[in-house]
Coordinates of C-alpha atoms and ligand atoms in Angstrom, one line a residue:
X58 CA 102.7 -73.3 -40.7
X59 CA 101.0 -69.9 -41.1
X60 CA 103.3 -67.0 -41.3
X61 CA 102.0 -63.5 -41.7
X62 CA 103.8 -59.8 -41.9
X63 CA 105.1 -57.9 -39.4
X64 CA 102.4 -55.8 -37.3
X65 CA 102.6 -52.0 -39.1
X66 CA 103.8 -53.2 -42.4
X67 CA 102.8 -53.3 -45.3
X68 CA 102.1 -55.5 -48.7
X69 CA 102.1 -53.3 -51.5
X70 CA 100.2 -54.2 -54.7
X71 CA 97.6 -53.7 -56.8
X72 CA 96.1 -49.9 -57.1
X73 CA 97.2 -49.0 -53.8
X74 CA 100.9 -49.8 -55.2
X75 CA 100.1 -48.3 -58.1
X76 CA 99.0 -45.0 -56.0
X77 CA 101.7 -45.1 -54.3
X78 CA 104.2 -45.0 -57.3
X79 CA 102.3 -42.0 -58.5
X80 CA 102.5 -39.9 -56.1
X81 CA 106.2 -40.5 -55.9
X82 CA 107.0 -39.7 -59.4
X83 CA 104.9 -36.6 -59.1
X84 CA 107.1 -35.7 -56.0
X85 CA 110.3 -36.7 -57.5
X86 CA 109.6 -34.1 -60.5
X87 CA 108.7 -31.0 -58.1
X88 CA 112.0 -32.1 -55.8
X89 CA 113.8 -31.8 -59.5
X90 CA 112.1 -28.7 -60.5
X91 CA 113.4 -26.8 -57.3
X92 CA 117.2 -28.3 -58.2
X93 CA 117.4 -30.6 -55.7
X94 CA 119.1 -34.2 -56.4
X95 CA 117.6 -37.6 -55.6
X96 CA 119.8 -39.5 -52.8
X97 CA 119.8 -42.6 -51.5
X98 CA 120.9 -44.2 -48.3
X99 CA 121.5 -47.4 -47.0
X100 CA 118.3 -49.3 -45.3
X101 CA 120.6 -49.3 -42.1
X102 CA 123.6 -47.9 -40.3
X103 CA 125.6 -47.3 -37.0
X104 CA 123.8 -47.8 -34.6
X105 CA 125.1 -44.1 -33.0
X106 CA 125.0 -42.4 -36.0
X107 CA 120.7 -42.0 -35.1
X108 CA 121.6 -41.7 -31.3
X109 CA 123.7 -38.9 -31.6
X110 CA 121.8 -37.1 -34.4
X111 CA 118.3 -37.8 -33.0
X112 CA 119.0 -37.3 -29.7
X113 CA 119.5 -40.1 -26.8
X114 CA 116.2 -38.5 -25.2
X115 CA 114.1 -39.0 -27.6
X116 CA 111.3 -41.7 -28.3
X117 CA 112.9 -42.4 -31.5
X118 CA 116.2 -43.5 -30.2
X119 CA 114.9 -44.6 -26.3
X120 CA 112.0 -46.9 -28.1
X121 CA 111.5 -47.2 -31.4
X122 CA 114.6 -48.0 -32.7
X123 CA 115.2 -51.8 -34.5
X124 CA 118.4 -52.3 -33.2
X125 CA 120.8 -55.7 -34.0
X126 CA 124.1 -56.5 -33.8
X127 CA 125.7 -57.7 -37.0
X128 CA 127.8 -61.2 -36.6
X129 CA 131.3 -58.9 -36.1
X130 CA 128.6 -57.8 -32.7
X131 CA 128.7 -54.2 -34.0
X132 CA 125.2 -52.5 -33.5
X133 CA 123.2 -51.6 -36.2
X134 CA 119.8 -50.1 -36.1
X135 CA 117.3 -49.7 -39.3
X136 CA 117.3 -46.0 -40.3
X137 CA 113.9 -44.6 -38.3
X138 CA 114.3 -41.2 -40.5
X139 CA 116.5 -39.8 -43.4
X140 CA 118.4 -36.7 -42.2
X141 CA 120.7 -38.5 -40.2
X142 CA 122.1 -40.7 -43.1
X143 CA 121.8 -37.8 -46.0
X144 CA 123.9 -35.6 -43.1
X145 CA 126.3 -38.6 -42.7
X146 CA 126.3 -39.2 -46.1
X147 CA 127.0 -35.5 -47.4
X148 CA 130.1 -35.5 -44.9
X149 CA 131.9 -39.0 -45.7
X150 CA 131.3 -38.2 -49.8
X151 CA 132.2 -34.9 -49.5
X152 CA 129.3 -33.9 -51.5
X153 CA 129.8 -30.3 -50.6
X154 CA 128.2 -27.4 -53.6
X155 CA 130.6 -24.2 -53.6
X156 CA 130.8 -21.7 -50.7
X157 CA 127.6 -19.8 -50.8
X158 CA 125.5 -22.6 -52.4
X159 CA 124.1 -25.0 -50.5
X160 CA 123.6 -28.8 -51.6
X161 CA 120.1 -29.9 -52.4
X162 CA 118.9 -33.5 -51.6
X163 CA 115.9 -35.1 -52.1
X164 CA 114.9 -39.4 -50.9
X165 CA 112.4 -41.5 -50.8
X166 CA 113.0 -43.7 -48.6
X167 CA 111.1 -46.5 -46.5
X168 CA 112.0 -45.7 -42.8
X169 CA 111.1 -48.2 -39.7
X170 CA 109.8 -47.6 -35.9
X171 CA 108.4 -49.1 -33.1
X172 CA 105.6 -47.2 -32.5
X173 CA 101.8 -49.0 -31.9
X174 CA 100.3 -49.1 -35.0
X175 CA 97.3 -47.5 -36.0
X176 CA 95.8 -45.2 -39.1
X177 CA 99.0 -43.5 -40.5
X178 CA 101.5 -45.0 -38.2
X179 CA 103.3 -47.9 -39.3
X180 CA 106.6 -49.4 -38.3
X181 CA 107.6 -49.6 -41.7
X182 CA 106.7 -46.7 -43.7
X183 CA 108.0 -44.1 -46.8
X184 CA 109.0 -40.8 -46.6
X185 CA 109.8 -38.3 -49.4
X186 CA 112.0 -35.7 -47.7
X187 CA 114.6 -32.7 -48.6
X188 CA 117.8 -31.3 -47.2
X189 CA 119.3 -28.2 -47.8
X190 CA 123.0 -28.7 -46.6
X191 CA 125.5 -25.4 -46.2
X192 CA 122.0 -22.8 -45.7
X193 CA 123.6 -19.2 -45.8
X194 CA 120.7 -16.9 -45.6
X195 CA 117.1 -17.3 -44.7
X196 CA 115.8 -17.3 -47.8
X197 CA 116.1 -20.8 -48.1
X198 CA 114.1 -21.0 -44.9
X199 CA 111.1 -19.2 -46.8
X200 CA 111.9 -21.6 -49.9
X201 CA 111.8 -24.5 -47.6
X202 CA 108.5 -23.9 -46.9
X203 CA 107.2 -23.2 -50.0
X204 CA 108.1 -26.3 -51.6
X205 CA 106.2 -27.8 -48.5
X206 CA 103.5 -25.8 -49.4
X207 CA 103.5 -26.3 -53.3
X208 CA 103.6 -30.0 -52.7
X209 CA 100.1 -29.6 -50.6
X210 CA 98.4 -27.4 -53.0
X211 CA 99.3 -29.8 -55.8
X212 CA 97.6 -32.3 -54.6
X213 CA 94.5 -30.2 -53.5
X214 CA 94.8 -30.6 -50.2
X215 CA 95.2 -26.9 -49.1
X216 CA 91.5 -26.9 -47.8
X217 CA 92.3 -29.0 -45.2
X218 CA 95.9 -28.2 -44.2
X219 CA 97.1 -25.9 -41.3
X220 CA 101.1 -25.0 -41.4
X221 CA 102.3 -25.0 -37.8
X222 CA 105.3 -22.7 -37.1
X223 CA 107.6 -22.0 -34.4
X224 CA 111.2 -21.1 -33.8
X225 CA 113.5 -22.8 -31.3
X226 CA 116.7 -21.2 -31.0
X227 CA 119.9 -22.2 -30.5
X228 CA 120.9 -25.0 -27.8
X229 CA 122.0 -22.8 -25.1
X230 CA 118.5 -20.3 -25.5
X231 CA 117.0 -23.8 -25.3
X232 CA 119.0 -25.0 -21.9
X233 CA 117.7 -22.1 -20.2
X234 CA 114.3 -22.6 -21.1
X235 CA 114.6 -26.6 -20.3
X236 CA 115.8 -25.4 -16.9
X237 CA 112.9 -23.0 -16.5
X238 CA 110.1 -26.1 -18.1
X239 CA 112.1 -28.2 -15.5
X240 CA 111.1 -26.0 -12.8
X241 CA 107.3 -25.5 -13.6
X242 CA 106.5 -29.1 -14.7
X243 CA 108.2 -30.2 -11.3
X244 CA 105.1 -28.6 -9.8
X245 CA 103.1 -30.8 -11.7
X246 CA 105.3 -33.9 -11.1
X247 CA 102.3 -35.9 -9.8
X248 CA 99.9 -35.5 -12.9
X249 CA 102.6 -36.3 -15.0
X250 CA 102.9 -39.7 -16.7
X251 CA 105.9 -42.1 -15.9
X252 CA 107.8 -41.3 -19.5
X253 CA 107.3 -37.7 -18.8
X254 CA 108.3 -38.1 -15.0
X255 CA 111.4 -39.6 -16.2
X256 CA 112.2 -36.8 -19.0
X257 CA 112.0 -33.8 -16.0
X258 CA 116.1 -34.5 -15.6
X259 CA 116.8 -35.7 -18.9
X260 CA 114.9 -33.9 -21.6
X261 CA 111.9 -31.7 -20.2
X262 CA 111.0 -30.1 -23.4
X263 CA 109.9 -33.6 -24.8
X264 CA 106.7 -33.4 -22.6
X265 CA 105.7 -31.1 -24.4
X266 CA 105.2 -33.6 -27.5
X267 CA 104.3 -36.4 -25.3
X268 CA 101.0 -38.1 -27.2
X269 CA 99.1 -37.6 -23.8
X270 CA 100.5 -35.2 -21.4
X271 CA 100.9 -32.3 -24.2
X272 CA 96.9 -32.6 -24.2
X273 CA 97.1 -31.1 -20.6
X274 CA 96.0 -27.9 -19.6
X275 CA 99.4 -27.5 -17.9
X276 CA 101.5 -28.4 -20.5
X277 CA 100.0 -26.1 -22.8
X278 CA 100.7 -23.2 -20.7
X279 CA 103.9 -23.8 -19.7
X280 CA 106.8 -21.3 -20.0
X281 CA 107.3 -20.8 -24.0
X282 CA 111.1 -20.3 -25.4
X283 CA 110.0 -17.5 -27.6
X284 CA 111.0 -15.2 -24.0
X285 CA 114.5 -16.4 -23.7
X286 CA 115.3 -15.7 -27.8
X287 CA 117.5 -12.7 -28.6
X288 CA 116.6 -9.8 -30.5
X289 CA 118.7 -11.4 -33.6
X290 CA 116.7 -14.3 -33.6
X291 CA 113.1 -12.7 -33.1
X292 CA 114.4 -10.3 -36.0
X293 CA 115.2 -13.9 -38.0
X294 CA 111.5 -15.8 -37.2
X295 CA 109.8 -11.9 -38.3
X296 CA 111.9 -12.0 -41.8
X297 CA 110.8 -15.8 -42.3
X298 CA 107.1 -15.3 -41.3
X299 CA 107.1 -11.8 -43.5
X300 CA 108.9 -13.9 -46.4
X301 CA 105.8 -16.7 -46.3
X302 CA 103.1 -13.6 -46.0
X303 CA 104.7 -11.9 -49.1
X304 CA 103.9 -15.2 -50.9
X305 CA 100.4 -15.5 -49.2
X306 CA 101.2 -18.5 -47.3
X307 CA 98.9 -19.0 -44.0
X308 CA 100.2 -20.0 -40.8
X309 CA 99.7 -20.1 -37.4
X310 CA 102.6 -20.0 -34.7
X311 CA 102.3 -22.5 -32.0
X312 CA 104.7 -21.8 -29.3
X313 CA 104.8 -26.0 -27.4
X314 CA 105.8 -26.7 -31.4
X315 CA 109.0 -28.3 -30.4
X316 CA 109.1 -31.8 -33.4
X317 CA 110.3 -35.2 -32.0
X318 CA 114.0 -34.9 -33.0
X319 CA 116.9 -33.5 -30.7
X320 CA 118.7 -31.7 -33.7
X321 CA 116.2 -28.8 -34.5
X322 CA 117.3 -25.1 -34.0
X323 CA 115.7 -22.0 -35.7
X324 CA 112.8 -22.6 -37.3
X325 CA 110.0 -25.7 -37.3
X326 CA 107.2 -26.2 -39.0
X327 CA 104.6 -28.7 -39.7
X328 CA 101.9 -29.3 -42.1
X329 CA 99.1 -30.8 -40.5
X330 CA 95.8 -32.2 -42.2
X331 CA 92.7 -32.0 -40.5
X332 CA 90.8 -35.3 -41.8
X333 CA 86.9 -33.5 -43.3
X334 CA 84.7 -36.5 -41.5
X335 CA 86.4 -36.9 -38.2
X336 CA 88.3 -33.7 -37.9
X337 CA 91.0 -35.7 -36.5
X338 CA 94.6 -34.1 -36.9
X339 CA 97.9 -35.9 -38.8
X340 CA 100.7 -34.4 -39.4
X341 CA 102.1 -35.0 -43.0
X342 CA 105.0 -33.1 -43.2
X343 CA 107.4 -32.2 -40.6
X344 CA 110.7 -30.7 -40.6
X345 CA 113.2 -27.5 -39.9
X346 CA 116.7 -25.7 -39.6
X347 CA 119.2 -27.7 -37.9
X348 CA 122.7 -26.3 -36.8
X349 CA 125.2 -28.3 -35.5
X350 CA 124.1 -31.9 -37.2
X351 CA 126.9 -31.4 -39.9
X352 CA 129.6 -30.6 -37.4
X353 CA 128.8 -33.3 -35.1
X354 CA 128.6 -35.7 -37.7
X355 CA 132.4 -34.5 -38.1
X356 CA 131.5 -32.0 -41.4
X357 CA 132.4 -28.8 -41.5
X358 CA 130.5 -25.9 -39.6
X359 CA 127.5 -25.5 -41.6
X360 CA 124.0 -25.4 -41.1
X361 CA 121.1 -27.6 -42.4
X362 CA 117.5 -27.0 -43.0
X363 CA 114.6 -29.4 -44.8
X364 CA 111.3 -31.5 -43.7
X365 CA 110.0 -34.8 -44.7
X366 CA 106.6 -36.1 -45.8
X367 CA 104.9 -39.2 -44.7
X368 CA 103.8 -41.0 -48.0
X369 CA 100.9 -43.2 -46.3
X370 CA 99.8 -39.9 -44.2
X371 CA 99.5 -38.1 -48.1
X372 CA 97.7 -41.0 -49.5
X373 CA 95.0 -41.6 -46.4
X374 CA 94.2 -37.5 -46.9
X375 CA 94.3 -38.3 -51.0
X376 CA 91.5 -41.0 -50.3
X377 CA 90.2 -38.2 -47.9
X378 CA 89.5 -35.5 -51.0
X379 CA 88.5 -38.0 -53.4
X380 CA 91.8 -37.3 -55.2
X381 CA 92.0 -38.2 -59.0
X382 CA 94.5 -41.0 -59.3
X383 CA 95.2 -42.1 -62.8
X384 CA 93.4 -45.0 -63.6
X385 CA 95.4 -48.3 -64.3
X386 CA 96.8 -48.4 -67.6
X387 CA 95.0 -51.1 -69.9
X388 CA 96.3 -53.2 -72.8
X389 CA 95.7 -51.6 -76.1
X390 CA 95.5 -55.6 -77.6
X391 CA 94.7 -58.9 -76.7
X392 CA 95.6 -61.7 -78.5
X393 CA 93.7 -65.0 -78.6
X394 CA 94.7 -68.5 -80.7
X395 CA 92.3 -71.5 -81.5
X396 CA 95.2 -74.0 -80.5
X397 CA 98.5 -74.6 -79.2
X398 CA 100.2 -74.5 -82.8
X399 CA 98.3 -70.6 -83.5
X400 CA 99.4 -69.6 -80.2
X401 CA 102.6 -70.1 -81.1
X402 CA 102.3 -67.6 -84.1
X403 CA 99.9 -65.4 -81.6
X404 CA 103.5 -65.0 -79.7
X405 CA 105.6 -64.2 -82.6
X406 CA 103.0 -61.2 -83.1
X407 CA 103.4 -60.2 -79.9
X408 CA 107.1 -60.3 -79.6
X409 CA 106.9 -57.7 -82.2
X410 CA 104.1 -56.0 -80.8
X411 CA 106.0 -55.3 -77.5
X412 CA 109.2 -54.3 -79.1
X413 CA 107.1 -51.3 -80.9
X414 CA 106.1 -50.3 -77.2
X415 CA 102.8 -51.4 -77.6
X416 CA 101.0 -53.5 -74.3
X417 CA 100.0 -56.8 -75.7
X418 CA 98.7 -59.7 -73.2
X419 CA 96.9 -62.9 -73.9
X420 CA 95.3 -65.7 -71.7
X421 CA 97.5 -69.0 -72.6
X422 CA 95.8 -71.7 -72.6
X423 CA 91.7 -70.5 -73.9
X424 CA 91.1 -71.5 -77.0
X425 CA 87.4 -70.4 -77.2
X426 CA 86.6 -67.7 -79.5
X427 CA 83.9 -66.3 -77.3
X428 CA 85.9 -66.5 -73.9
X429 CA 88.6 -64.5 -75.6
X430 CA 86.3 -62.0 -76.6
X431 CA 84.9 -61.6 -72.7
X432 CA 89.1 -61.8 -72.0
X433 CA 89.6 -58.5 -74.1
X434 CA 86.3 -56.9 -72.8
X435 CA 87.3 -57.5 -69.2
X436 CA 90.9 -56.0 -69.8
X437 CA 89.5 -53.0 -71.2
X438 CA 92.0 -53.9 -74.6
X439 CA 91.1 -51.2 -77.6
X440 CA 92.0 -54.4 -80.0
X441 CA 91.0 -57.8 -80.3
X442 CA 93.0 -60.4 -82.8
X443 CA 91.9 -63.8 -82.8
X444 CA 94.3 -66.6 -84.9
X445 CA 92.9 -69.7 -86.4
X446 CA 94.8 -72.9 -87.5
X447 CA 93.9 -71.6 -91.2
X448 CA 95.3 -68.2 -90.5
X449 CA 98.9 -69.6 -89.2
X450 CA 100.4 -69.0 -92.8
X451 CA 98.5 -66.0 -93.6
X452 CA 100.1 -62.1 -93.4
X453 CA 96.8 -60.4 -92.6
X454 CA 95.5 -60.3 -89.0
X455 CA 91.6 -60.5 -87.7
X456 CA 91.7 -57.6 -86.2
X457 CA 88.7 -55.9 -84.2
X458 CA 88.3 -52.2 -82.9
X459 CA 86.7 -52.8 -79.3
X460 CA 85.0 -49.9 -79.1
X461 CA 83.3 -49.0 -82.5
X462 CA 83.6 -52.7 -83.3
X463 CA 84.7 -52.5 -87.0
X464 CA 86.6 -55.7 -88.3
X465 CA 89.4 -55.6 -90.6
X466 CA 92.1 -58.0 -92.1
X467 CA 95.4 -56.2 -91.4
X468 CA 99.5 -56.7 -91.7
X469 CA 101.3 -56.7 -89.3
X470 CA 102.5 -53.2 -90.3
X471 CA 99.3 -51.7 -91.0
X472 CA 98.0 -52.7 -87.3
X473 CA 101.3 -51.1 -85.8
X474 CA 101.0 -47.9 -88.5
X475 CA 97.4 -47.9 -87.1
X476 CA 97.5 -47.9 -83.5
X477 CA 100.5 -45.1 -83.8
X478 CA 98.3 -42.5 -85.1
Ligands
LIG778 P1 109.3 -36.7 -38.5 O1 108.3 -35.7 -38.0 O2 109.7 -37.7 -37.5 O3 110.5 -35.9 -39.1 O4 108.6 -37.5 -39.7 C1 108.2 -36.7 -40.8 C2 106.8 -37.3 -41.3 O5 107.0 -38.7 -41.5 C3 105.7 -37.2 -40.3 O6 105.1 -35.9 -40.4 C4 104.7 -38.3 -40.8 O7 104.0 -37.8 -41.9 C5 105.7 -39.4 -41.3 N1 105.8 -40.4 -40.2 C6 106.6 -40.4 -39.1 N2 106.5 -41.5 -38.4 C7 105.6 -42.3 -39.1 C8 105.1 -43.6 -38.8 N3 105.4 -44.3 -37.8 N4 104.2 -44.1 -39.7 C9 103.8 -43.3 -40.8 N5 104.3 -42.1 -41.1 C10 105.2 -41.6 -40.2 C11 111.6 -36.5 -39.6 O8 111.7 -37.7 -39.9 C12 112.7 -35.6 -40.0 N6 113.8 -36.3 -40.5 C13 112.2 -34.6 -41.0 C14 113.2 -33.6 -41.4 C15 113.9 -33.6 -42.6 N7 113.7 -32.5 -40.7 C16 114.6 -31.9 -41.4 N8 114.8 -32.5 -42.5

């Protein structure tokens, strides 16, 4: 029987695993260097802990949701995002940071969906994301952003990133704009597609991110939210937009910006990376100020704010620029033996070796002089040893340089006082 992974996942090895692990460390120590904390959730929860959060309307929770029901029949659904569980996590742990501080998270996290698979959108992918939990003042807004932006012009990819911006209110600015959208699109009803049909009573405003209708003339101009904000609120998006101008950060505001999550308020952004052959668009980060999420997770009344970066999106735009990744590490020696017998001396050396840190391999089993030669050559090893039967009993080590080739006889001691300078 042939059995073969999941359509949209992935086997990780190799250098792309090896990518991959670097650009999360590298994330891991900006996150640390703007004081936030690494959490981690579990791979699955309630499943109406990412109903409620996400929003039943949404296509996260209507369709791309793994859902099962665990033998006491209680339904569970794989986490498709990680605010949900850091919210639900900060409330049942009581992780709160005093009054006017908020508490700072950061995850990386593998997430799943059931979306059609294509280039950057799997069913089983990583995000590196960050909370802000208990936000007081806008300033974290700005902050927010920055980091999102610090994290693109790290990696070089400022040339080819566009930060989208927008600010959604609060839920009862956005009812009265869904009723107004509800209106409009109704006149449209018949060049609408059947999801976006179906969201006109439920959930208008997600037609505006529907993959194809939000591509329609129509859609683009409909009625934007921006009218029904208060003066409070347009004074708040001025401050934040002001604050990312001070610290030269380019944006544009897109008005149908509206993020495929129920729990936004205030402001949303995305990063967005325009790809330099195809000029096709993918968002890599995503994210924004959320309200009531603590509350009606059952926290306290405090608000929320972060975004979250796909980790296959940043590596596809990595390839994109040509990024320097490091290269693989290589073995600084390899070890080869004549026989069985020297072998087992080549393993004492490298027991010590390995417990001075020092990355020793050798190929079991090849007794040829030449072939481990072409062994160390191949692995890119800055020392080659090769043990003899005569040489079992004897202190000092053939020992050659592989790049300037000079041979020497060498302890044990010497070797290690050697390769530590
Ligand atoms: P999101 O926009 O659903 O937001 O996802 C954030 C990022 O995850 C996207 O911009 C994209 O890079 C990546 N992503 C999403 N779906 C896929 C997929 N199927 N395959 C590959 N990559 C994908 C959230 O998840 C929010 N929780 C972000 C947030 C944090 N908002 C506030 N805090």
């Amino acid at each position: 029987m042939e059995f073969k992974k999941p359509r949209g996942t992935t086997d990780w090895y190799g250098s792309n695993l090896n990518k991959l692990n670097e650009i999360k460390l590298k994330l891991q120590n900006l996150a640390i260097n703007f004081g936030f904390q690494e959490i981690v959730t579990p791979t699955f929860e309630n499943l109406n802990l990412f109903k409620k959060s996400i929003g039943e309307v949404t296509d996260i929770a209507q369709k791309e949701l793994y859902i099962f029901q665990d033998k006491k029949e209680r339904w569970m659904a794989l986490r498709p995002e990680g605010t949900s569980s850091v919210v639900r996590a900060y409330v049942e742990e009581k992780l709160f940071a005093n009054k006017n501080n908020a508490s700072k998270f950061f995850y990386i996290l593998n997430l799943f969906r059931y979306e059609r698979p294509q280039n950057g959108r799997l069913r089983e992918f990583h995000q590196f994301g960050v909370e802000y939990l208990n936000v007081t003042n806008h300033l974290y807004d700005i902050e927010c952003i920055l980091l999102g932006n610090k994290i693109i012009e790290f990696f070089g990819l400022q040339k080819n990133v566009q930060l989208k911006i927008n600010y959604l209110g609060n839920f009862v600015q956005r009812q009265e704009w869904m009723n107004k959208l509800k209106n409009y699109f109704d006149q449209y009803k018949d060049q609408l597609s059947d999801d976006s049909k179906n969201r006109l009573s439920t959930n208008p405003l997600r037609i505006l991110d529907d993959k194809i209708d939000s591509k329609k003339d129509f859609v683009i101009n409909a009625p934007k939210l921006n009218k029904f904000l208060n003066e409070n609120d347009k004074k708040i998006f001025e401050d934040i937009l002001n604050g990312l101008s001070t610290n030269n950060i380019n944006y544009v505001i897109d008005h149908n910006l509206v993020r495929g999550l129920d729990y936004y308020t205030g402001i949303v952004f995305e990063f967005v990376y325009i790809n330099s052959n195809s000029k096709i668009e993918s968002t890599i980060i995503g994210g924004g100020r959320y309200s009531d999420l603590i509350k009606q997770t059952g926290g306290p009344n405090e608000i929320g704010l972060g975004f979250a970066m796909g980790l296959e999106r940043l590596l596809i735009a990595l390839e994109d620029i040509n990024y320097n990744f490091q290269t693989n590490k290589t073995p600084e020696i390899v070890i080869g033996a004549s026989s069985y017998e020297s072998s087992l001396a080549a393993l004492h050396y490298m027991n010590i070796l390995r417990d001075n840190n020092i990355f020793v391999v050798m190929d079991f089993g090849n007794y040829k002089k030449d072939k481990n030669v072409k062994y160390a050559i191949k692995n890119k090893a800055n020392y080659f040893i090769f043990i003899e039967d005569k040489d079992i009993c004897n202190p000092k080590l053939n020992v050659e340089n592989m790049i300037n080739h000079n041979k020497e006889l060498l302890t044990i001691d010497e070797l290690l006082t050697r390769i530590n300078k």
